[in-house]
Coordinates of C-alpha atoms in Angstrom, one line a residue:
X1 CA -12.1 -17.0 44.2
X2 CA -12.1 -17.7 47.7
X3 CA -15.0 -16.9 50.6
X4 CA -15.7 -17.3 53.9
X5 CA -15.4 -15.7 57.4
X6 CA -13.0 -13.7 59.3
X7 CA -10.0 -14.9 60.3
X8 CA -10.0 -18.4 58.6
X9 CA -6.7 -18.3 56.4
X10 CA -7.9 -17.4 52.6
X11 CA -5.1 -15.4 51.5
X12 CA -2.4 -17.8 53.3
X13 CA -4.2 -21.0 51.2
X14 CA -4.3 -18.7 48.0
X15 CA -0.4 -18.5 48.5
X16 CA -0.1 -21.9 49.0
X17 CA -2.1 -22.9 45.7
X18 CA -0.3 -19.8 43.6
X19 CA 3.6 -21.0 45.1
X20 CA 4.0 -17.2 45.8
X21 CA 3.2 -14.9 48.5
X22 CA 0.7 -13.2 46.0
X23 CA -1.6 -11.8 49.2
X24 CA -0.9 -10.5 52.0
X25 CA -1.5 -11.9 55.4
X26 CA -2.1 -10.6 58.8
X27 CA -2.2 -12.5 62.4
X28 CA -4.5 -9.6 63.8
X29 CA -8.5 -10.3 64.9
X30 CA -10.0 -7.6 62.2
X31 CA -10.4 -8.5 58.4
X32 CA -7.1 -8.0 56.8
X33 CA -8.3 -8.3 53.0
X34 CA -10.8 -4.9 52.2
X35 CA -13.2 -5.9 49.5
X36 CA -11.8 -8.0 47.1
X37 CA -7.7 -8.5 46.4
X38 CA -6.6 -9.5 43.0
X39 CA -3.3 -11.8 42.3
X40 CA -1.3 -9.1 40.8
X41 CA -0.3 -11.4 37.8
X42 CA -2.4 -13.8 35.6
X43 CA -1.1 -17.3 36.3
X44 CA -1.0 -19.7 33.1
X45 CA -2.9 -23.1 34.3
X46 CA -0.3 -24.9 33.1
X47 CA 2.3 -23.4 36.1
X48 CA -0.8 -24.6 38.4
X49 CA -1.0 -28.9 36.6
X50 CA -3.5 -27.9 34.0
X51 CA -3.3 -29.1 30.4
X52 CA -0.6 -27.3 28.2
X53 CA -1.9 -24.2 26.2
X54 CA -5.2 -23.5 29.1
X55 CA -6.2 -20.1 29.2
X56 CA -4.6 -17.5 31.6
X57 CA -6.5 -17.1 35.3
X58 CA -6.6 -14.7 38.6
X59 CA -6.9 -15.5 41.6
X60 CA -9.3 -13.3 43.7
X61 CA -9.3 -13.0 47.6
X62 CA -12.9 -11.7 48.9
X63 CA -13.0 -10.0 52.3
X64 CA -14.2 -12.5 55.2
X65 CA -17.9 -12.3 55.8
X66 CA -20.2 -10.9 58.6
X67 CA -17.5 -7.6 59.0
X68 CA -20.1 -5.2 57.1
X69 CA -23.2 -7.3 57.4
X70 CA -24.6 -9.5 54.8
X71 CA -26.0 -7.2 52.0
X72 CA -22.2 -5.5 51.6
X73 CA -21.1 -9.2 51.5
X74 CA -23.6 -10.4 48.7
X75 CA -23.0 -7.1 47.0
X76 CA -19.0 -8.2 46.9
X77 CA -19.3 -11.7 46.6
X78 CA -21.8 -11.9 43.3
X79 CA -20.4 -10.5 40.3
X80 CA -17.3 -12.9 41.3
X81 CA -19.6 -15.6 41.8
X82 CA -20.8 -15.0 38.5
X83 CA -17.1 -14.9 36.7
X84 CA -15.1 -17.4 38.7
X85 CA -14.6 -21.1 37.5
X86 CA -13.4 -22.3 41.0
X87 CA -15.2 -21.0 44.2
X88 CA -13.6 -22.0 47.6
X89 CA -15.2 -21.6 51.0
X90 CA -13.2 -21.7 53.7
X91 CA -13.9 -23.1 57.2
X92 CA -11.7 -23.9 60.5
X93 CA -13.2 -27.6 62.0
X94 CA -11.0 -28.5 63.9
X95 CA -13.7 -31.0 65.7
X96 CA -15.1 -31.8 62.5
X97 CA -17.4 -30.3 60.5
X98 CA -20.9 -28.9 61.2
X99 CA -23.4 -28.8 58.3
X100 CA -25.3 -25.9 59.9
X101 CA -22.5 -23.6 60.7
X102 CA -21.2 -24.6 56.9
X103 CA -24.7 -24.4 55.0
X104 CA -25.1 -21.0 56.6
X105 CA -21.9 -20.1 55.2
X106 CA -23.1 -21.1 51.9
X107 CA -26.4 -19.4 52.2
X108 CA -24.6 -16.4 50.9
X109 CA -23.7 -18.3 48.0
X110 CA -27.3 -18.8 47.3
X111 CA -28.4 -15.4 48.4
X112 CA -26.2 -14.5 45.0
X113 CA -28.2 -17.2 42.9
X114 CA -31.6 -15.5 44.1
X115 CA -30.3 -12.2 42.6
X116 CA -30.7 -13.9 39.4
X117 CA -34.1 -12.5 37.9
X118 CA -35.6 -16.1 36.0
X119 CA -34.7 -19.4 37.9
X120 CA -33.7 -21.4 34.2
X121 CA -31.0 -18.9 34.3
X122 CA -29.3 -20.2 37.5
X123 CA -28.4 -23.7 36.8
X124 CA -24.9 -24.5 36.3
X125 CA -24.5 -20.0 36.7
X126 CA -21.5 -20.6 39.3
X127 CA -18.3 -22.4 38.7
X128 CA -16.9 -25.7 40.8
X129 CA -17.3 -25.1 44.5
X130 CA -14.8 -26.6 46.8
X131 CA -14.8 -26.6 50.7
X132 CA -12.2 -26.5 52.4
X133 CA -12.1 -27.8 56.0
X134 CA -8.8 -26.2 58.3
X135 CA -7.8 -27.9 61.1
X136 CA -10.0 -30.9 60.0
X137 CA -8.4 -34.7 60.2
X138 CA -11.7 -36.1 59.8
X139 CA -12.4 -38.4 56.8
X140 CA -13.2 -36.3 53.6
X141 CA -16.4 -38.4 51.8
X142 CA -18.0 -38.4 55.6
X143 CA -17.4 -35.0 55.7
X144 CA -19.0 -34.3 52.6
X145 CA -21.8 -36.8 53.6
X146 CA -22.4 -34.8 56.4
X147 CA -22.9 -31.2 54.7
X148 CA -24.5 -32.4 51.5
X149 CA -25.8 -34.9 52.1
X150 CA -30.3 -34.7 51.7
X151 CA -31.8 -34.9 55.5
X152 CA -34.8 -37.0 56.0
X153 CA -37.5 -34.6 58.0
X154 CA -39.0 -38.0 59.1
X155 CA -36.4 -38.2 61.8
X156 CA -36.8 -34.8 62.6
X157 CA -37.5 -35.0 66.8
X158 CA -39.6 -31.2 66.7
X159 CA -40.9 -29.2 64.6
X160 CA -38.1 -26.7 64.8
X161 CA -35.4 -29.7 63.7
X162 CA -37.5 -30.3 60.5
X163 CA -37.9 -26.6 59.5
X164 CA -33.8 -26.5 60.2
X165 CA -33.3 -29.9 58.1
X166 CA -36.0 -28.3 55.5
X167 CA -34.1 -24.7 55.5
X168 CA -30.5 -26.9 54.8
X169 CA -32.0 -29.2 52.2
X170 CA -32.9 -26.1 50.4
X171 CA -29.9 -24.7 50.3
X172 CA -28.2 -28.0 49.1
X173 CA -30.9 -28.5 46.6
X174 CA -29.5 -24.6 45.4
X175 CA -26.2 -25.8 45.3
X176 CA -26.9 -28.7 43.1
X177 CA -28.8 -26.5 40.9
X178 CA -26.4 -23.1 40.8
X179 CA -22.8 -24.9 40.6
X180 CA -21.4 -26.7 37.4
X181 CA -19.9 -29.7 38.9
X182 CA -20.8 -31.7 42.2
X183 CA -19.1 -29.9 45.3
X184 CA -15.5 -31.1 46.4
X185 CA -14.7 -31.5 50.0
X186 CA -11.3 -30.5 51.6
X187 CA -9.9 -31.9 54.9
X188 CA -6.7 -29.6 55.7
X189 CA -4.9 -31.0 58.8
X190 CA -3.8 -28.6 61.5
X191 CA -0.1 -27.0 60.9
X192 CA 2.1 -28.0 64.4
X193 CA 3.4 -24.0 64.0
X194 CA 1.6 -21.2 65.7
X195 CA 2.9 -18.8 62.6
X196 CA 2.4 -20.8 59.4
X197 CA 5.5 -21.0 57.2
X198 CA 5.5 -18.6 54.1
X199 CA 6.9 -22.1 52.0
X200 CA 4.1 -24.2 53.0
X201 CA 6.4 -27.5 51.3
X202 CA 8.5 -26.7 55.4
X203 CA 5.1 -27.1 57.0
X204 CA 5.8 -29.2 60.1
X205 CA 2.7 -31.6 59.7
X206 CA 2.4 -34.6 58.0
X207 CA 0.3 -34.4 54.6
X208 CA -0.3 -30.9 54.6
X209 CA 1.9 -30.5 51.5
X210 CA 0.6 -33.5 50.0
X211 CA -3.1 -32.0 50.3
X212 CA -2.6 -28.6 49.3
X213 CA -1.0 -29.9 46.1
X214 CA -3.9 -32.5 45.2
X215 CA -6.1 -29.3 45.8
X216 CA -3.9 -27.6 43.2
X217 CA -4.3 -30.6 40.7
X218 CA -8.0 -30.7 40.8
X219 CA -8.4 -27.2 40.8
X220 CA -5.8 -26.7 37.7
X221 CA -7.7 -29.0 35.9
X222 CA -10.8 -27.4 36.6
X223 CA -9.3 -24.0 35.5
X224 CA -8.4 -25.8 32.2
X225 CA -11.5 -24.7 30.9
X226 CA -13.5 -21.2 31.1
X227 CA -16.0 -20.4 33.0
X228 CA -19.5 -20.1 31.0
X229 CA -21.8 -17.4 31.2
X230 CA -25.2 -18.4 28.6
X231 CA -23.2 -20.9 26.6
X232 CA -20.2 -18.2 26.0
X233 CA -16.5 -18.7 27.3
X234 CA -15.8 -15.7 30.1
X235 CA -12.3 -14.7 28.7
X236 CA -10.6 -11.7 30.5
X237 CA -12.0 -9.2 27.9
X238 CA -15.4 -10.3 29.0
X239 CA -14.6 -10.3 32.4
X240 CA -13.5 -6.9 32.3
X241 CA -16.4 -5.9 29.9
X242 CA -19.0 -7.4 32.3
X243 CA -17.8 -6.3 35.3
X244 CA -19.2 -2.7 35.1
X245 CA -22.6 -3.7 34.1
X246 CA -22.8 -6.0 37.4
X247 CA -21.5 -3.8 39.4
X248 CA -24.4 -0.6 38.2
X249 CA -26.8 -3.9 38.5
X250 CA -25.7 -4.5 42.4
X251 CA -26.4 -1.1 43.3
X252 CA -29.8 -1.6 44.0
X253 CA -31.5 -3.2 46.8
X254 CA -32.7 -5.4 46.1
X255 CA -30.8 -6.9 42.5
X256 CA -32.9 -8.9 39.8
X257 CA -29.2 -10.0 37.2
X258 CA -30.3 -11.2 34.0
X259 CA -26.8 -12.6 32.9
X260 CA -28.3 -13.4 29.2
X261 CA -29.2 -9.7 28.8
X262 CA -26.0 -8.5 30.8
X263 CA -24.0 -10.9 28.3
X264 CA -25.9 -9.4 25.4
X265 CA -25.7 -6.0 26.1
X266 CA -21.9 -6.2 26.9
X267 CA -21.1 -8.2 23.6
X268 CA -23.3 -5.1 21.6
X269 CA -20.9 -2.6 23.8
X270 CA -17.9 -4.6 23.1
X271 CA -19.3 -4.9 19.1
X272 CA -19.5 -1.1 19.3
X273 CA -15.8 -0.8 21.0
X274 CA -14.1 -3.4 18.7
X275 CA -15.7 -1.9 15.3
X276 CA -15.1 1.8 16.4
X277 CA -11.0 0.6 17.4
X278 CA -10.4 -1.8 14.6
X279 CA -11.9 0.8 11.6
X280 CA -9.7 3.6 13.6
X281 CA -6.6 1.3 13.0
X282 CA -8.1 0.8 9.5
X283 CA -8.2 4.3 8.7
X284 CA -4.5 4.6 10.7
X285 CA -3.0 2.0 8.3
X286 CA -4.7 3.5 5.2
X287 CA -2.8 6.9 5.5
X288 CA 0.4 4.7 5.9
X289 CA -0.4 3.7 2.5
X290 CA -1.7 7.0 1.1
X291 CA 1.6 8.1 1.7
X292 CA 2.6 5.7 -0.5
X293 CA 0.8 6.3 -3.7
X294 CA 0.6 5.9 -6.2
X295 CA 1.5 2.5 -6.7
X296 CA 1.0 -0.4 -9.2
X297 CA -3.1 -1.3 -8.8
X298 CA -1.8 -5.0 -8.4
X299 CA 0.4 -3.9 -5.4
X300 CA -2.2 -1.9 -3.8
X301 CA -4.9 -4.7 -4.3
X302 CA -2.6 -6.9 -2.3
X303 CA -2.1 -4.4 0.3
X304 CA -5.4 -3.7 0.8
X305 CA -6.4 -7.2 0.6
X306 CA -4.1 -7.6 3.7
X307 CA -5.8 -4.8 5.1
X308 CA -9.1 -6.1 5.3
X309 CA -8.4 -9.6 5.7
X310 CA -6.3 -8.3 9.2
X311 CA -9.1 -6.4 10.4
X312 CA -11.6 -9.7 9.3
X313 CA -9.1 -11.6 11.6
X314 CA -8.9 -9.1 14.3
X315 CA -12.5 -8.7 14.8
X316 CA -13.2 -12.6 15.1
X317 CA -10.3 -12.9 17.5
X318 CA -11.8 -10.5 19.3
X319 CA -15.1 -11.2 19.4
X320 CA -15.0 -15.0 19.5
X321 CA -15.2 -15.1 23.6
X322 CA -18.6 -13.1 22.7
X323 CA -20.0 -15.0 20.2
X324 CA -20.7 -18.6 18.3
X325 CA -18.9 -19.0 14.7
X326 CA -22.5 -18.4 13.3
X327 CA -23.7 -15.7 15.6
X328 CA -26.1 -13.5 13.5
X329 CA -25.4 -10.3 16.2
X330 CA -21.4 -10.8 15.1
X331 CA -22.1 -11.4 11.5
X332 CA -24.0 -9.0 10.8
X333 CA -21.4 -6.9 13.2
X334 CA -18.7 -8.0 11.0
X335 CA -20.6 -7.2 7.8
X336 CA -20.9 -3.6 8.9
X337 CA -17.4 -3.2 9.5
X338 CA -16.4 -5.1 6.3
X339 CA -18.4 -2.4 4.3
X340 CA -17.2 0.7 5.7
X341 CA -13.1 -0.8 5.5
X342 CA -14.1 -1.2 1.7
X343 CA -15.5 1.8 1.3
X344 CA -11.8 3.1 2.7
X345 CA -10.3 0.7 0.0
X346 CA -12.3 2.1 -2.7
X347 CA -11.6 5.8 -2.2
X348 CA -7.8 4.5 -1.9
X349 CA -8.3 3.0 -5.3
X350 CA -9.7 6.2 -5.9
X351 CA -7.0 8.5 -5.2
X352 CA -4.7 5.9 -6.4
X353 CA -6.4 6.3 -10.1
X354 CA -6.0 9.9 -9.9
X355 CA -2.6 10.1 -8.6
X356 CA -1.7 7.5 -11.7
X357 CA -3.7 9.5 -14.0
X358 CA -1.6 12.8 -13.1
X359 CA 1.7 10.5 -13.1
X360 CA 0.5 9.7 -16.9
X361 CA 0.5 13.3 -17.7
X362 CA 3.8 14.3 -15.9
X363 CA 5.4 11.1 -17.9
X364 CA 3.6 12.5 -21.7
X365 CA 4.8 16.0 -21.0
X366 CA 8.6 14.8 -19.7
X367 CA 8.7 12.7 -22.2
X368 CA 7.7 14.8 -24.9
X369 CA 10.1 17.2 -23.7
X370 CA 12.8 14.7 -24.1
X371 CA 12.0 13.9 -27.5
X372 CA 11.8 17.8 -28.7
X373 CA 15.4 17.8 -27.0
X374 CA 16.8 14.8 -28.9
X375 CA 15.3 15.6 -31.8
X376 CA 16.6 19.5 -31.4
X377 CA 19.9 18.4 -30.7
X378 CA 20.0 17.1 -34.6
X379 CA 21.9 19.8 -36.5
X380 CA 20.8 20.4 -40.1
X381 CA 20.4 20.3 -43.2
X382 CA 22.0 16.7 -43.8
X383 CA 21.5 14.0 -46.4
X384 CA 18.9 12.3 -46.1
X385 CA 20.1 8.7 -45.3
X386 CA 22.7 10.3 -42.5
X387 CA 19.1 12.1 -41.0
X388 CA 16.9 8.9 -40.8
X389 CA 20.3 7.5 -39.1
X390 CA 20.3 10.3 -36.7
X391 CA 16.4 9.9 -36.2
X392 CA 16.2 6.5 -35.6
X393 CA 18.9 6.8 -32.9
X394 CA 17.1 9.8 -31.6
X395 CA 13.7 8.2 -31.4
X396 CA 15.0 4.7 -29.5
X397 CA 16.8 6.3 -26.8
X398 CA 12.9 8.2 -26.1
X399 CA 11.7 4.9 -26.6
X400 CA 13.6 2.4 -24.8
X401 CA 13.4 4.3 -21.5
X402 CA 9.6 4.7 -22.0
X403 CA 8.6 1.1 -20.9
X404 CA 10.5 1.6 -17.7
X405 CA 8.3 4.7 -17.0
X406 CA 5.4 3.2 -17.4
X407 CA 5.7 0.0 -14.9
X408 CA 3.5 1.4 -12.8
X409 CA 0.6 2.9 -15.1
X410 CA -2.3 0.5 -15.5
X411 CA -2.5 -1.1 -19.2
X412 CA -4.7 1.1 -20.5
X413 CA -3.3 4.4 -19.2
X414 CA 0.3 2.5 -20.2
X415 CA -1.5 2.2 -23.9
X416 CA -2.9 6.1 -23.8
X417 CA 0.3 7.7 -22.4
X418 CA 2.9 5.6 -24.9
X419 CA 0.2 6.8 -27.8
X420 CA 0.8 10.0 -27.0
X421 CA 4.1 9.6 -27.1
X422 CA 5.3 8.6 -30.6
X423 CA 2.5 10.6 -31.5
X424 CA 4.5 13.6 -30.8
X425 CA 7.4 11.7 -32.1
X426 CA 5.9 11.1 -35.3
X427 CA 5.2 14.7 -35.5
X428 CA 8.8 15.7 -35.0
X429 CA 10.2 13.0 -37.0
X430 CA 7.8 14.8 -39.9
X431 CA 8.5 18.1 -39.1
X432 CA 12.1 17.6 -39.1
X433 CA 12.2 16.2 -42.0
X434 CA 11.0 18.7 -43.7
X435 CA 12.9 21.3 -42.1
X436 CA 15.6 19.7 -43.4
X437 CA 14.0 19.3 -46.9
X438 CA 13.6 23.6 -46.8
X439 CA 17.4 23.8 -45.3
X440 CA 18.5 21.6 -48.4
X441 CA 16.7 23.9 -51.0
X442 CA 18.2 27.2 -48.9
X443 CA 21.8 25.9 -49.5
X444 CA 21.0 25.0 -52.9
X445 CA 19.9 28.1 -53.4
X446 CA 22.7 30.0 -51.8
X447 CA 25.3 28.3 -53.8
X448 CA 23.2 28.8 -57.0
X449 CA 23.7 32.2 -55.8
X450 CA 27.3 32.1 -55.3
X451 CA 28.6 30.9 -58.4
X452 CA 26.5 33.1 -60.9
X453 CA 27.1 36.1 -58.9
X454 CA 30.6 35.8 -60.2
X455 CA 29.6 35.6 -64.0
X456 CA 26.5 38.3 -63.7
X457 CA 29.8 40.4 -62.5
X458 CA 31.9 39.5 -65.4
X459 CA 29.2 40.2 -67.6
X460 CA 28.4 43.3 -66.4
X461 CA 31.7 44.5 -67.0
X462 CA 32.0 42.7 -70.3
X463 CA 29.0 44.3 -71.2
X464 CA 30.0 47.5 -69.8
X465 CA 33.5 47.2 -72.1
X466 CA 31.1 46.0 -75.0
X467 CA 29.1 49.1 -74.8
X468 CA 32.5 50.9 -74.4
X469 CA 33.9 50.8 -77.6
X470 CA 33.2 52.6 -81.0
X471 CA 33.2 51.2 -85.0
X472 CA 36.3 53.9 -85.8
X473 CA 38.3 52.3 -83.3
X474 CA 37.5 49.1 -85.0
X475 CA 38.1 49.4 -87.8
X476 CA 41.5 51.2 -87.3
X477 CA 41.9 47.8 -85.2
X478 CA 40.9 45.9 -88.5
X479 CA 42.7 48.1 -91.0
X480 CA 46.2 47.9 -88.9
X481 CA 46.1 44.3 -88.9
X482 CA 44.9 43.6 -85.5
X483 CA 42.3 40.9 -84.0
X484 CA 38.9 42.8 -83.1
X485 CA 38.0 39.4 -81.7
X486 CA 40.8 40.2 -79.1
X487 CA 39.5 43.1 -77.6
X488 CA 36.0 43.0 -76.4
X489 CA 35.4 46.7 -76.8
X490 CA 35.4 45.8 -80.2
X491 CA 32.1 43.1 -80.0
X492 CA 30.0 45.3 -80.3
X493 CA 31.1 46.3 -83.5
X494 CA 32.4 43.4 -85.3
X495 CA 29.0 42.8 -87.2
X496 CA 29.7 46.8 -88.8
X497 CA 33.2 45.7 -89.4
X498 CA 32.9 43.0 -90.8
X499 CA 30.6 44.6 -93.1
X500 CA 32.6 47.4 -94.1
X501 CA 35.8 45.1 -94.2
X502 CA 33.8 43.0 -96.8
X503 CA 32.3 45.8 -98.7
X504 CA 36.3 47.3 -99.1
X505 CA 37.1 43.5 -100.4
X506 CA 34.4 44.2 -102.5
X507 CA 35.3 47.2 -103.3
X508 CA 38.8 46.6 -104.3
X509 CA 37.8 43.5 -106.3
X510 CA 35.6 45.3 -108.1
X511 CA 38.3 47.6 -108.8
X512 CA 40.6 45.2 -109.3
X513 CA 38.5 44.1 -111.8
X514 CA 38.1 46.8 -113.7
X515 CA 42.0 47.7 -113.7
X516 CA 42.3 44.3 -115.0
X517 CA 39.3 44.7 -117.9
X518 CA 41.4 48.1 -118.2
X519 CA 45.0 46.3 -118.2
X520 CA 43.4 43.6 -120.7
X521 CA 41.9 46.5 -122.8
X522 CA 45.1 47.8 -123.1
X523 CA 47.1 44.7 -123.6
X524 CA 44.9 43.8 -126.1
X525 CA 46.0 47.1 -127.8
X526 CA 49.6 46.5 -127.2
X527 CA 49.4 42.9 -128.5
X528 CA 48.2 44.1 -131.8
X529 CA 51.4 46.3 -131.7
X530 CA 53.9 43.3 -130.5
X531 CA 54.9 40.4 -131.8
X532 CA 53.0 37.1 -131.0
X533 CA 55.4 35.8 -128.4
X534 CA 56.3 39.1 -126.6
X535 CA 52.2 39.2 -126.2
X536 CA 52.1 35.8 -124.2
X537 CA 54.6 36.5 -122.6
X538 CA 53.2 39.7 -120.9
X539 CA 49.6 38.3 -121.0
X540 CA 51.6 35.6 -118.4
X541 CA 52.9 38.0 -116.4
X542 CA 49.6 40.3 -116.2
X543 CA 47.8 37.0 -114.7
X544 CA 50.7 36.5 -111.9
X545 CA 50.6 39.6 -111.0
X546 CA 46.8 39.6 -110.4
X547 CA 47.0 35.9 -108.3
X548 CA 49.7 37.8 -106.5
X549 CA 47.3 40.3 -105.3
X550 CA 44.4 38.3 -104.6

């Protein structure tokens, strides 16, 4: 920041340090700059000569002193005191310069340090102080001799001098105390143009170039380091955070700043802030992955893994310009936030488990509707060797695309749904079987049927010609000469014919017999009437005859 009174050329030497006409500047009498102006871009030190990879800093322009009187200037000029690194006073000498006209510049500084409640807390509060002597071609170390210098009240020649000497030792004793680093004095030489040049490299005078850019050098390398506030870097976060809370604190009249309770109290706001945003993002990125479920638990262990360990990063990033490494406040900050993200991860795990566990069912019941189809597709009855076949085929193709299913199941749901699976295949591989044991016996059966139907018809109507025929008809049959065997209305018979056809042989032997006892009777006669061989011959002829019948 830069301070001092009206009409002394701030904003033209902040333009010179930035290399860009980053504040505007005016010729008229009246203050130009209204409260404070802000460099409209952060400026990386390293554009400025700092050390590569130096944090990012604004320039602030503060309106020029005694316009408003002195309580609207202390109210301005503290809570920048407070947050700048590099504080520059400004002051036109062109005859050289005059501690008292200088120290009572700087009395405002140390008007701010007296705002601070307890005196520990003011050393080393403000950042480097530089002043910056316009116009001035006097040597710079007996310029700095002259305003900082300690004053002997010894020499004072009245009373009044010593109290004046007294009144400026005090106020450099407060400067010792309230800045960082041991002041640096500037001696600007006088530019030969009435309008200064907006490129001050085309300034006219000898060494004003040369000075502004040393200024630059020891000022960047200042910058190359943050400003402290209680042992904690002021990043722009901070800045931003702390500025409200100074500005409620300047509203009174009379200010009492404690910065270590301001610091605290803005780290516990921006704890509050930075838990409350980074668990909103938390819960943001865990309905991204909601919408993803379910998913294989390793995958969503990873991803939430990633989840947590981003918002463990974030919030230390965050919080570090707050905070130490071992800071209890942002540990146990961190630990409260660490909990509630896990208990996010935990009912995604959650959901995740059911979601699987419903995935498990929809896989049993598809696949089991697969296998009924497979298996249903098998037309029966077949042999059994050509039905194992077909089962076996049927069973692999359920099988072998089963595994693929079940990529994404936990083991033991993976273990429980497969299980289930050639369960039900084990019952359809029975019951089929035995379906096609009771298909087997069914066309067994029906062929059984077939081919005796047939016969049971044949012997019905055999039977019914059997019961047809009569033993007259039979025997007619018989006594003509036929075959009763030959015509089956005749089986039913041939027992009685046969009967009566032996008891005629009978019959007619008998008969035959008793013509021959008969013919014998009477050849026997005859013989005793014939001669010997006319009786053998007859008796010889009687016996043909009786062969020839038989």
């Amino acid at each position: 920041m830069v301070c001092g009174r009206l009409r002394t050329g701030k904003s033209y030497l902040m333009n010179c340090l930035l290399r860009h006409p980053c504040f505007a500047v005016s010729s008229q009498a009246r203050s130009f700059t209204k409260g404070v102006d802000l460099s409209s871009r952060l400026v990386d030190v390293e554009e400025l000569g700092g050390k590569k990879g130096g944090p990012r800093v604004a320039f602030a322009d503060l309106e020029g002193q005694g316009d408003k009187g002195l309580a609207q200037d202390l109210k301005i000029a503290t809570p920048l005191l407070i947050v700048s690194k590099v504080v520059l006073l400004m002051e036109v000498c062109p005859g050289g310069p005059s501690s008292e006209a200088i120290l009572e510049s700087l009395q405002l500084l140390m008007m701010a340090g007296n705002c601070i409640a307890e005196r520990k807390d003011r050393r080393g509060l403000f950042g480097c102080l530089h002043i910056v002597l316009r116009d001035c071609a006097q040597d710079e170390a007996e310029c700095r001799s002259i305003i900082f210098d300690k004053e002997d009240e010894v020499n004072a020649e009245t009373d009044q001098h010593a109290e004046a000497m007294q009144k400026r030792n005090d106020i450099r004793k407060s400067i010792e105390i309230s800045f960082e680093a041991a002041p640096k004095v500037w001696c600007v030489p006088k530019l030969a143009e009435d309008v200064a040049p907006d490129d001050y490299t085309k300034a006219n005078r000898e060494g004003f170039p040369d000075k502004i850019d040393e200024i630059r050098n020891t000022v960047a390398q200042q910058l190359s380091e943050p400003k402290l506030l209680n042992g904690r870097p002021l990043t722009g976060s901070v800045i931003a955070a702390l500025m409200p809370e100074l500005a409620e604190a300047m509203r009174s009249n009379e200010p009492a700043l404690n910065p270590p309770s301001l610091v605290d109290r803005v780290a516990a706001i921006q704890v509050q802030r930075t838990t409350e945003e980074l668990f909103e993002k938390a819960g943001k990125d865990s309905e991204v992955i909601l919408t993803k479920l379910p998913m294989h638990t390793q995958q969503l262990d990873k991803e939430l893994a990633a989840l947590q360990s981003h918002v463990s990063l974030e919030f230390s990033s965050r919080l570090k310009a707050f905070f130490a490494p071992a800071d209890s406040t942002a540990e146990a900050a961190s630990d409260e936030l660490k909990q509630k993200v896990d208990t996010l991860c935990q009912s995604l795990q959650l959901k995740n488990t059911e979601l699987l566990v419903q995935l498990a069912d929809k896989i049993l019941k598809e696949e089991r509707t697969k296998a009924e189809r497979m298996f249903g597709a098998i037309c029966l009855p077949l042999a059994s060797r050509d039905l194992e076949a077909k089962l076996d085929l049927a069973k692999e193709e359920v099988l072998g695309a089963l595994d693929d299913s079940l990529e994404m199941l936990t083991p033991e749901l993976a273990e429980l749904t497969k299980r289930g699976v050639c369960g039900h295949i084990f019952d359809l591989l029975e019951e089929k079987r035995s379906v096609n044991k009771m298909e087997l016996r069914r066309r067994r059966s029906r062929l059984a049927t077939l081919s005796i139907g047939p016969l049971l018809t044949l012997a019905v109507a055999a039977l019914a010609i059997f019961m047809a025929g009569d033993v007259a008809e039979c025997t007619q049959l018989a006594a003509s000469g036929g075959n009763p065997w030959l015509n089956p209305r005749c089986w039913r018979h041939l027992p009685q014919v046969s009967q009566q056809k032996e008891q005629e042989s009978e019959a007619r032997r008998a008969a035959a017999l008793e013509e021959e006892r008969r013919a014998e009777e009477e050849a026997e006669k005859e013989e005793e009437a014939l001669p010997e061989d006319t009786k053998e011959e007859e008796l010889r002829m009687a016996r043909y005859a009786q062969l020839h019948d038989v």
